[in-house]
mmCIF file of C-alpha atoms in Angstrom:
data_model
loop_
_atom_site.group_PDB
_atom_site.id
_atom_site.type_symbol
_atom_site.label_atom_id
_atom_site.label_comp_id
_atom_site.label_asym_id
_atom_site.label_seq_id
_atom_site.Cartn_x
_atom_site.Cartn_y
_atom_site.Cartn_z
ATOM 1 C CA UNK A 1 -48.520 120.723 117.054
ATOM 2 C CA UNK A 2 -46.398 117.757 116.117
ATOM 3 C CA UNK A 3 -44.430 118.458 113.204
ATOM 4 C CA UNK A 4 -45.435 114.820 111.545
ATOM 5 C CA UNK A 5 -49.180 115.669 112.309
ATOM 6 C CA UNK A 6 -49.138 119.216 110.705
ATOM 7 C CA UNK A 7 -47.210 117.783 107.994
ATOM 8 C CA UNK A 8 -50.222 115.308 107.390
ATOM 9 C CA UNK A 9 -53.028 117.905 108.022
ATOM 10 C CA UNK A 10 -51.161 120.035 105.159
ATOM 11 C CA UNK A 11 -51.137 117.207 102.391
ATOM 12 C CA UNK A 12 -54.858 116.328 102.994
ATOM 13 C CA UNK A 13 -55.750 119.732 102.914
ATOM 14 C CA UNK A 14 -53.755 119.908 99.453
ATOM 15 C CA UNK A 15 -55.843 116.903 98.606
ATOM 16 C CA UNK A 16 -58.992 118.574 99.381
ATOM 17 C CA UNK A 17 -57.748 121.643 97.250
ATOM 18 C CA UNK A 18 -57.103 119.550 93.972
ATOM 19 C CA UNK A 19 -60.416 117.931 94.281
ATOM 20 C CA UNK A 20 -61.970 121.396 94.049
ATOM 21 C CA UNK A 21 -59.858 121.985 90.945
ATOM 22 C CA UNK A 22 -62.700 122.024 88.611
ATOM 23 C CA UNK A 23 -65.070 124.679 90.979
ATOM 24 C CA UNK A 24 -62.296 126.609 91.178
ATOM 25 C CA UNK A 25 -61.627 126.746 88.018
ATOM 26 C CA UNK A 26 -65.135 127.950 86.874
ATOM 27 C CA UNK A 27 -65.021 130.303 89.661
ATOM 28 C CA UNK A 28 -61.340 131.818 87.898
ATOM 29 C CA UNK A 29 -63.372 132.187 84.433
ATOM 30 C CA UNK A 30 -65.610 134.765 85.876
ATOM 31 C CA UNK A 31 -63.187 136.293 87.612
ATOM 32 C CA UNK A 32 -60.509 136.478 85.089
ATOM 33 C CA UNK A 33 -63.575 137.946 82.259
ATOM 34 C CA UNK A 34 -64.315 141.267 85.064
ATOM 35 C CA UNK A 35 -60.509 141.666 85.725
ATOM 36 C CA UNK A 36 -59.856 141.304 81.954
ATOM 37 C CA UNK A 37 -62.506 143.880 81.085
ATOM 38 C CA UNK A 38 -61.609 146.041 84.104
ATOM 39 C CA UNK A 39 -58.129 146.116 83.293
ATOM 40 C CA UNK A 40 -58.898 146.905 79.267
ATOM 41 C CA UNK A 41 -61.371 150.480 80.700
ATOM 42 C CA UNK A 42 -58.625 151.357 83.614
ATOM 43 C CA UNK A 43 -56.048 151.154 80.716
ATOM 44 C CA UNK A 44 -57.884 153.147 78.354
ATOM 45 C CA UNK A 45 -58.931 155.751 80.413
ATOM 46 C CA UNK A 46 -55.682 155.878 81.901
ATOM 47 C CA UNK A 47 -54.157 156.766 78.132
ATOM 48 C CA UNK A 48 -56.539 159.091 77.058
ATOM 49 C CA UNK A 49 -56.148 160.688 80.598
ATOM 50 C CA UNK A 50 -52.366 161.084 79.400
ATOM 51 C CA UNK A 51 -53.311 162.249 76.248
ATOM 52 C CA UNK A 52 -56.088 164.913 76.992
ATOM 53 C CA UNK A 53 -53.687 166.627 79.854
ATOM 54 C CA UNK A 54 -50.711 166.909 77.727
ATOM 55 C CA UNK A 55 -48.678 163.652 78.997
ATOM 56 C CA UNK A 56 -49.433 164.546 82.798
ATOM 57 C CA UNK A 57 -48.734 162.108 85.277
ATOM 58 C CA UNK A 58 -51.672 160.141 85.832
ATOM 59 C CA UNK A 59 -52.693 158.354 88.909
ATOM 60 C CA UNK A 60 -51.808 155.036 87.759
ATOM 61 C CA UNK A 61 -51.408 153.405 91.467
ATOM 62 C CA UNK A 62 -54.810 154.230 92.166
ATOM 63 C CA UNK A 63 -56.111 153.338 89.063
ATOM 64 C CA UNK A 64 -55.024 150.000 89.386
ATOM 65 C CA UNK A 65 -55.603 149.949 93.235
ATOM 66 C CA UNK A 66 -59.624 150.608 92.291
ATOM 67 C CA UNK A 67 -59.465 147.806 89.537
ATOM 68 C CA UNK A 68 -58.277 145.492 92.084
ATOM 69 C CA UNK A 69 -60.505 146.205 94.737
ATOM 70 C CA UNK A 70 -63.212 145.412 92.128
ATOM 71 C CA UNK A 71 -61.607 141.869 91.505
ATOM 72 C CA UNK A 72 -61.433 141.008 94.787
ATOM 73 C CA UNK A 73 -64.982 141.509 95.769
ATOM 74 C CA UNK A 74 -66.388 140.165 92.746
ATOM 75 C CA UNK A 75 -64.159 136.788 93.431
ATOM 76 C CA UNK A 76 -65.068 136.547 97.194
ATOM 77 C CA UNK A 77 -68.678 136.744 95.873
ATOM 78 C CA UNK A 78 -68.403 134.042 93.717
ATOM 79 C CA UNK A 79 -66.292 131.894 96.033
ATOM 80 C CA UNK A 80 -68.876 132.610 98.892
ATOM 81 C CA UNK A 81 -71.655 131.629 96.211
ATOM 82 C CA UNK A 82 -69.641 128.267 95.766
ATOM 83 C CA UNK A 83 -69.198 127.528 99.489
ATOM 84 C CA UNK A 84 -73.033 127.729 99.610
ATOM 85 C CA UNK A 85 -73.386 125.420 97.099
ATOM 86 C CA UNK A 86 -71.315 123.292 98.511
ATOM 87 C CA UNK A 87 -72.450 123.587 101.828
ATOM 88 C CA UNK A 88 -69.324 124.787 103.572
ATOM 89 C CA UNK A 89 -68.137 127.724 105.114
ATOM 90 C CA UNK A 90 -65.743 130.192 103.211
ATOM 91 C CA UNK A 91 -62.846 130.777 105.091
ATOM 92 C CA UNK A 92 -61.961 126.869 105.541
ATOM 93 C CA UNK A 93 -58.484 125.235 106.094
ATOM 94 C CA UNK A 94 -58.054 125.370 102.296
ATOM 95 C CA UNK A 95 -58.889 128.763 101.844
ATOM 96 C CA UNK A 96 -55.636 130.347 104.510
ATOM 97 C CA UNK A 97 -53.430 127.702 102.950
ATOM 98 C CA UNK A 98 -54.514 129.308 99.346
ATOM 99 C CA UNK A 99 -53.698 132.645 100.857
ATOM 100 C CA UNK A 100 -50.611 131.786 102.628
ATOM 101 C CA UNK A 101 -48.991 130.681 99.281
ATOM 102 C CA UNK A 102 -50.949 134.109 97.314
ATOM 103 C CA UNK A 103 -50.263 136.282 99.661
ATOM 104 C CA UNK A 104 -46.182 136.926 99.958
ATOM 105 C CA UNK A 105 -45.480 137.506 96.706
ATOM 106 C CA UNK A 106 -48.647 140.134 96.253
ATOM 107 C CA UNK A 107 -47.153 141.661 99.535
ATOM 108 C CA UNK A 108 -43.966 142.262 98.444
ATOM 109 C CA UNK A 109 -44.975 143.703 94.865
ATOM 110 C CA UNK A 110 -47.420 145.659 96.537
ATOM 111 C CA UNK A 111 -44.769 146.942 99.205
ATOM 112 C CA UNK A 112 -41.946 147.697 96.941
ATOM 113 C CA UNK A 113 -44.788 149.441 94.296
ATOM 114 C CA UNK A 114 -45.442 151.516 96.956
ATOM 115 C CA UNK A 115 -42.315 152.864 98.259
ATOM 116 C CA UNK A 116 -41.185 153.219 94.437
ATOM 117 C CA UNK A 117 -44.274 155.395 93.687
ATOM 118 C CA UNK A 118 -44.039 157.546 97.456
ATOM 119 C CA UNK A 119 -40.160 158.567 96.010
ATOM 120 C CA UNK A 120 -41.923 159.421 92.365
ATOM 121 C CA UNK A 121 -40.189 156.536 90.377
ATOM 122 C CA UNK A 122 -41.611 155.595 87.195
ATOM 123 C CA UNK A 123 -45.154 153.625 86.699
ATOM 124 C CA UNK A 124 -43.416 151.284 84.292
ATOM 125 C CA UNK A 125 -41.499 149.767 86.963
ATOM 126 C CA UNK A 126 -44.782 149.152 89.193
ATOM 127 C CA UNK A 127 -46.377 147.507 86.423
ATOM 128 C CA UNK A 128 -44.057 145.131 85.987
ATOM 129 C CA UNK A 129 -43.313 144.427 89.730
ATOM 130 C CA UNK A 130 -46.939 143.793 89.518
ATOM 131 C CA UNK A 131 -47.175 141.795 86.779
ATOM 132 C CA UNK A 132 -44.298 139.787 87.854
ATOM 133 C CA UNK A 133 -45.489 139.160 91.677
ATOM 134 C CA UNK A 134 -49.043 138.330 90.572
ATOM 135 C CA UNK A 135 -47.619 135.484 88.276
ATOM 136 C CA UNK A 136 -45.472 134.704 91.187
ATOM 137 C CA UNK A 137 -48.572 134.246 93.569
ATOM 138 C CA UNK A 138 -50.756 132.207 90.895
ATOM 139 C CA UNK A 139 -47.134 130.280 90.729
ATOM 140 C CA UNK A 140 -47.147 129.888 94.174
ATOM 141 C CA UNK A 141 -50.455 127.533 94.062
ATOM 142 C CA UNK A 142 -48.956 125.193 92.147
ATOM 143 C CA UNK A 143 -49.610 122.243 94.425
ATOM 144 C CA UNK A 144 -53.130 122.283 94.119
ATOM 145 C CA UNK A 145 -54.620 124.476 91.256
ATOM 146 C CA UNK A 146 -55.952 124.045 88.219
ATOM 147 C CA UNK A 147 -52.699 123.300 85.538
ATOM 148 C CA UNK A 148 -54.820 126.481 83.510
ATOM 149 C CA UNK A 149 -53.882 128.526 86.637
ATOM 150 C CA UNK A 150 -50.399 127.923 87.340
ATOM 151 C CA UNK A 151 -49.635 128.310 83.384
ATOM 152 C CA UNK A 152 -51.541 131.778 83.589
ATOM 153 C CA UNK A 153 -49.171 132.579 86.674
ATOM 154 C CA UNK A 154 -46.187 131.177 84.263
ATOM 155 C CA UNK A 155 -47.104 133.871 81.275
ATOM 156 C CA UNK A 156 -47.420 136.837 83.465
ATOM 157 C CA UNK A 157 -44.074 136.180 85.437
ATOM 158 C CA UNK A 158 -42.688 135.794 81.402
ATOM 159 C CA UNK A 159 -44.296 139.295 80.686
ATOM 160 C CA UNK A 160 -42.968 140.868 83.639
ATOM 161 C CA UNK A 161 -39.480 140.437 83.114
ATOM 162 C CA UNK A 162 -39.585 140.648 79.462
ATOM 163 C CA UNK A 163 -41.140 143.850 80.221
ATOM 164 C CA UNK A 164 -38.512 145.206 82.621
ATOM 165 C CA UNK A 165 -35.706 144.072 80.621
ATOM 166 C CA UNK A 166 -37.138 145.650 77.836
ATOM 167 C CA UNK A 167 -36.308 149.175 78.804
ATOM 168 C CA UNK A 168 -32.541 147.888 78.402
ATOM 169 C CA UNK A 169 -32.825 145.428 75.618
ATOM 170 C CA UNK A 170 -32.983 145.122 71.915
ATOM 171 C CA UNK A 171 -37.216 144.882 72.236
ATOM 172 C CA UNK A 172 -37.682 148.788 70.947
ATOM 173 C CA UNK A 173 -41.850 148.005 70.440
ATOM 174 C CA UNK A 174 -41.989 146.449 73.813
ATOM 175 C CA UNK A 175 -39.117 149.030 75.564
ATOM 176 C CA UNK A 176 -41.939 151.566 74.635
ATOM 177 C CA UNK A 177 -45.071 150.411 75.717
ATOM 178 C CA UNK A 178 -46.853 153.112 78.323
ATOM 179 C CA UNK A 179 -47.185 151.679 82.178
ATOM 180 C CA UNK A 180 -51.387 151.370 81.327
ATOM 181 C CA UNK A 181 -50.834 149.482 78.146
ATOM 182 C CA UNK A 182 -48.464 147.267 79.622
ATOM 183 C CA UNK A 183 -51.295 146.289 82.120
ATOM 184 C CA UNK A 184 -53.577 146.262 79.632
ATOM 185 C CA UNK A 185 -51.897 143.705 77.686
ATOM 186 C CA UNK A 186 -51.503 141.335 80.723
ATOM 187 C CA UNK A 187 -53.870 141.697 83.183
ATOM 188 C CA UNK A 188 -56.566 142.953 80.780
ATOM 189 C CA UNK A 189 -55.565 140.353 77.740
ATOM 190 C CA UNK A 190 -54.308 137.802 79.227
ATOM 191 C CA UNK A 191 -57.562 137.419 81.622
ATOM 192 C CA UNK A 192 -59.952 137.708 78.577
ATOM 193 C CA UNK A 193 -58.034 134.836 77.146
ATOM 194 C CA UNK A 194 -57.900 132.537 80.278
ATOM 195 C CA UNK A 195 -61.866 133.081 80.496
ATOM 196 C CA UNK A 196 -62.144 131.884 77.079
ATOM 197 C CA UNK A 197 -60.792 128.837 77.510
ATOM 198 C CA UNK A 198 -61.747 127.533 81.232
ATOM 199 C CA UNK A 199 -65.659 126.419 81.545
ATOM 200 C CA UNK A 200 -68.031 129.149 83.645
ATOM 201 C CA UNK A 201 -70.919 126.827 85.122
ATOM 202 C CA UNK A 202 -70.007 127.320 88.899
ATOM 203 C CA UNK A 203 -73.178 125.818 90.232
ATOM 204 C CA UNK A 204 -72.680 122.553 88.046
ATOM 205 C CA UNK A 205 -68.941 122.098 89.309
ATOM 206 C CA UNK A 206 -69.903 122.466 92.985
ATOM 207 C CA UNK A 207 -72.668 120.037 92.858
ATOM 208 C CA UNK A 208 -70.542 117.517 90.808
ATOM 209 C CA UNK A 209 -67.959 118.139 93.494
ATOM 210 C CA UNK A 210 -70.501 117.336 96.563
ATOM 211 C CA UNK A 211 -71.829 114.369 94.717
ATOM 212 C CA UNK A 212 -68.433 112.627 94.299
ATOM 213 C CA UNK A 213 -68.166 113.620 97.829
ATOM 214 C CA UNK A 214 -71.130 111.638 99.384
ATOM 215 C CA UNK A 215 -70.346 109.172 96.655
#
C-alpha cells in the first residue's frame, strides 16, 4: 500500500475512533465497575489465603490471570452489544488499530511477569510490571480515547513505579504493601473510581452516535 494512502486510512480511522469517544466511554464504566470489584474479591481472598496457610505462597499469577479473563469477556460482550447497536461489525478497522496500540505493552508485562514468576521471583515485582504496562497500554490510546481513559492509564503507570521504587525508597507504608493489596489498590480502586465518574447508558451513546452519523 502507498505509504501516503495508509497514512490517510490511519488518521480517518483515528477520526472514526474519537467520534466513538462517548460509547466507548460508557462501555469502560461497566467494565472498569466488574474489574474494580473483581480485583477487590481476588485481592481479598488472595490475603486471607496468605493468612490462613501461614504466609504460604499463594498463586497470585493465576489469581490475577482468572480476574482478567473475566474482564475481557465481560468487555467483548459489551463492545459486541454496542456494535449491534450501532449496526456494525466488531472487529472493524478501529478495533485492530485499538489493539495494535493495547497490545505491546500488555505483551511485554505479561512476558516478563511470566519468566519472573517460572524462576520464583517475587509477586511484588509482577504487580507492578502489571500495573505499570496496563497504564502504558491505556497510554498508548491516547490519540483517540476518551481524556478519562488516557488519565486512568496516566495514574496506574504513577502507581507502578511509585510502587517499585518503593521497595528502595523512603515510602515505608507503601515499601510494605503485599503483591494482592497492591492490585487491589489499583486495579480494584482505581476502576471503582473511574466507573463513578464516566456515564453507563451504552445503548443511549450508540444511538446518539448513529444519529449524528446519518445526520
Amino acid at each position: 500500500m502507498d505509504p501516503l494512502h495508509a497514512a490517510s486510512e490511519n488518521l480517518r480511522i483515528i477520526r472514526q475512533l474519537m467520534e466513538r469517544a462517548t460509547v466507548y466511554r460508557a462501555v469502560s464504566g461497566p467494565t472498569a465497575f466488574v474489574a474494580g470489584l473483581a480485583a477487590i474479591l481476588a485481592a481479598v481472598s488472595g490475603t486471607y489465603h496468605w493468612w490462613d496457610t501461614g504466609g504460604l505462597r499463594t498463586p497470585f499469577f493465576e489469581t490475577w490471570m482468572a480476574v482478567l479473563a473475566l474482564v475481557a469477556f465481560f468487555n467483548a460482550l459489551l463492545l459486541w452489544r454496542g456494535a449491534r447497536l450501532r449496526g456494525e461489525a466488531l472487529f472493524t478497522q478501529g478495533f485492530r488499530l485499538a489493539m495494535r496500540a493495547l497490545l505491546p505493552p500488555l505483551a511485554v508485562a505479561f512476558v516478563f511477569s511470566l519468566i519472573w514468576q517460572a524462576h520464583g521471583g517475587d509477586d511484588h515485582w509482577s504487580a507492578c510490571l502489571w500495573i505499570s504496562g496496563y497504564g502504558l497500554a491505556l497510554l498508548a490510546t491516547r490519540d483517540f480515547a476518551p481524556r478519562s481513559i488516557v488519565r486512568l492509564g496516566g495514574a496506574f503507570l504513577i502507581a507502578g513505579l511509585v510502587l517499585a521504587l518503593a521497595r528502595h525508597g523512603d515510602f515505608a507504608i507503601l515499601g510494605k504493601l503485599s503483591s494482592h493489596a497492591a492490585m487491589a489498590l489499583t486495579f480494584g480502586l482505581f476502576h471503582l473510581l473511574y466507573a463513578a465518574c464516566v456515564p453507563w447508558k451504552i445503548g443511549e451513546a450508540a444511538r446518539q452516535f448513529s444519529g449524528n452519523q446519518s445526520a
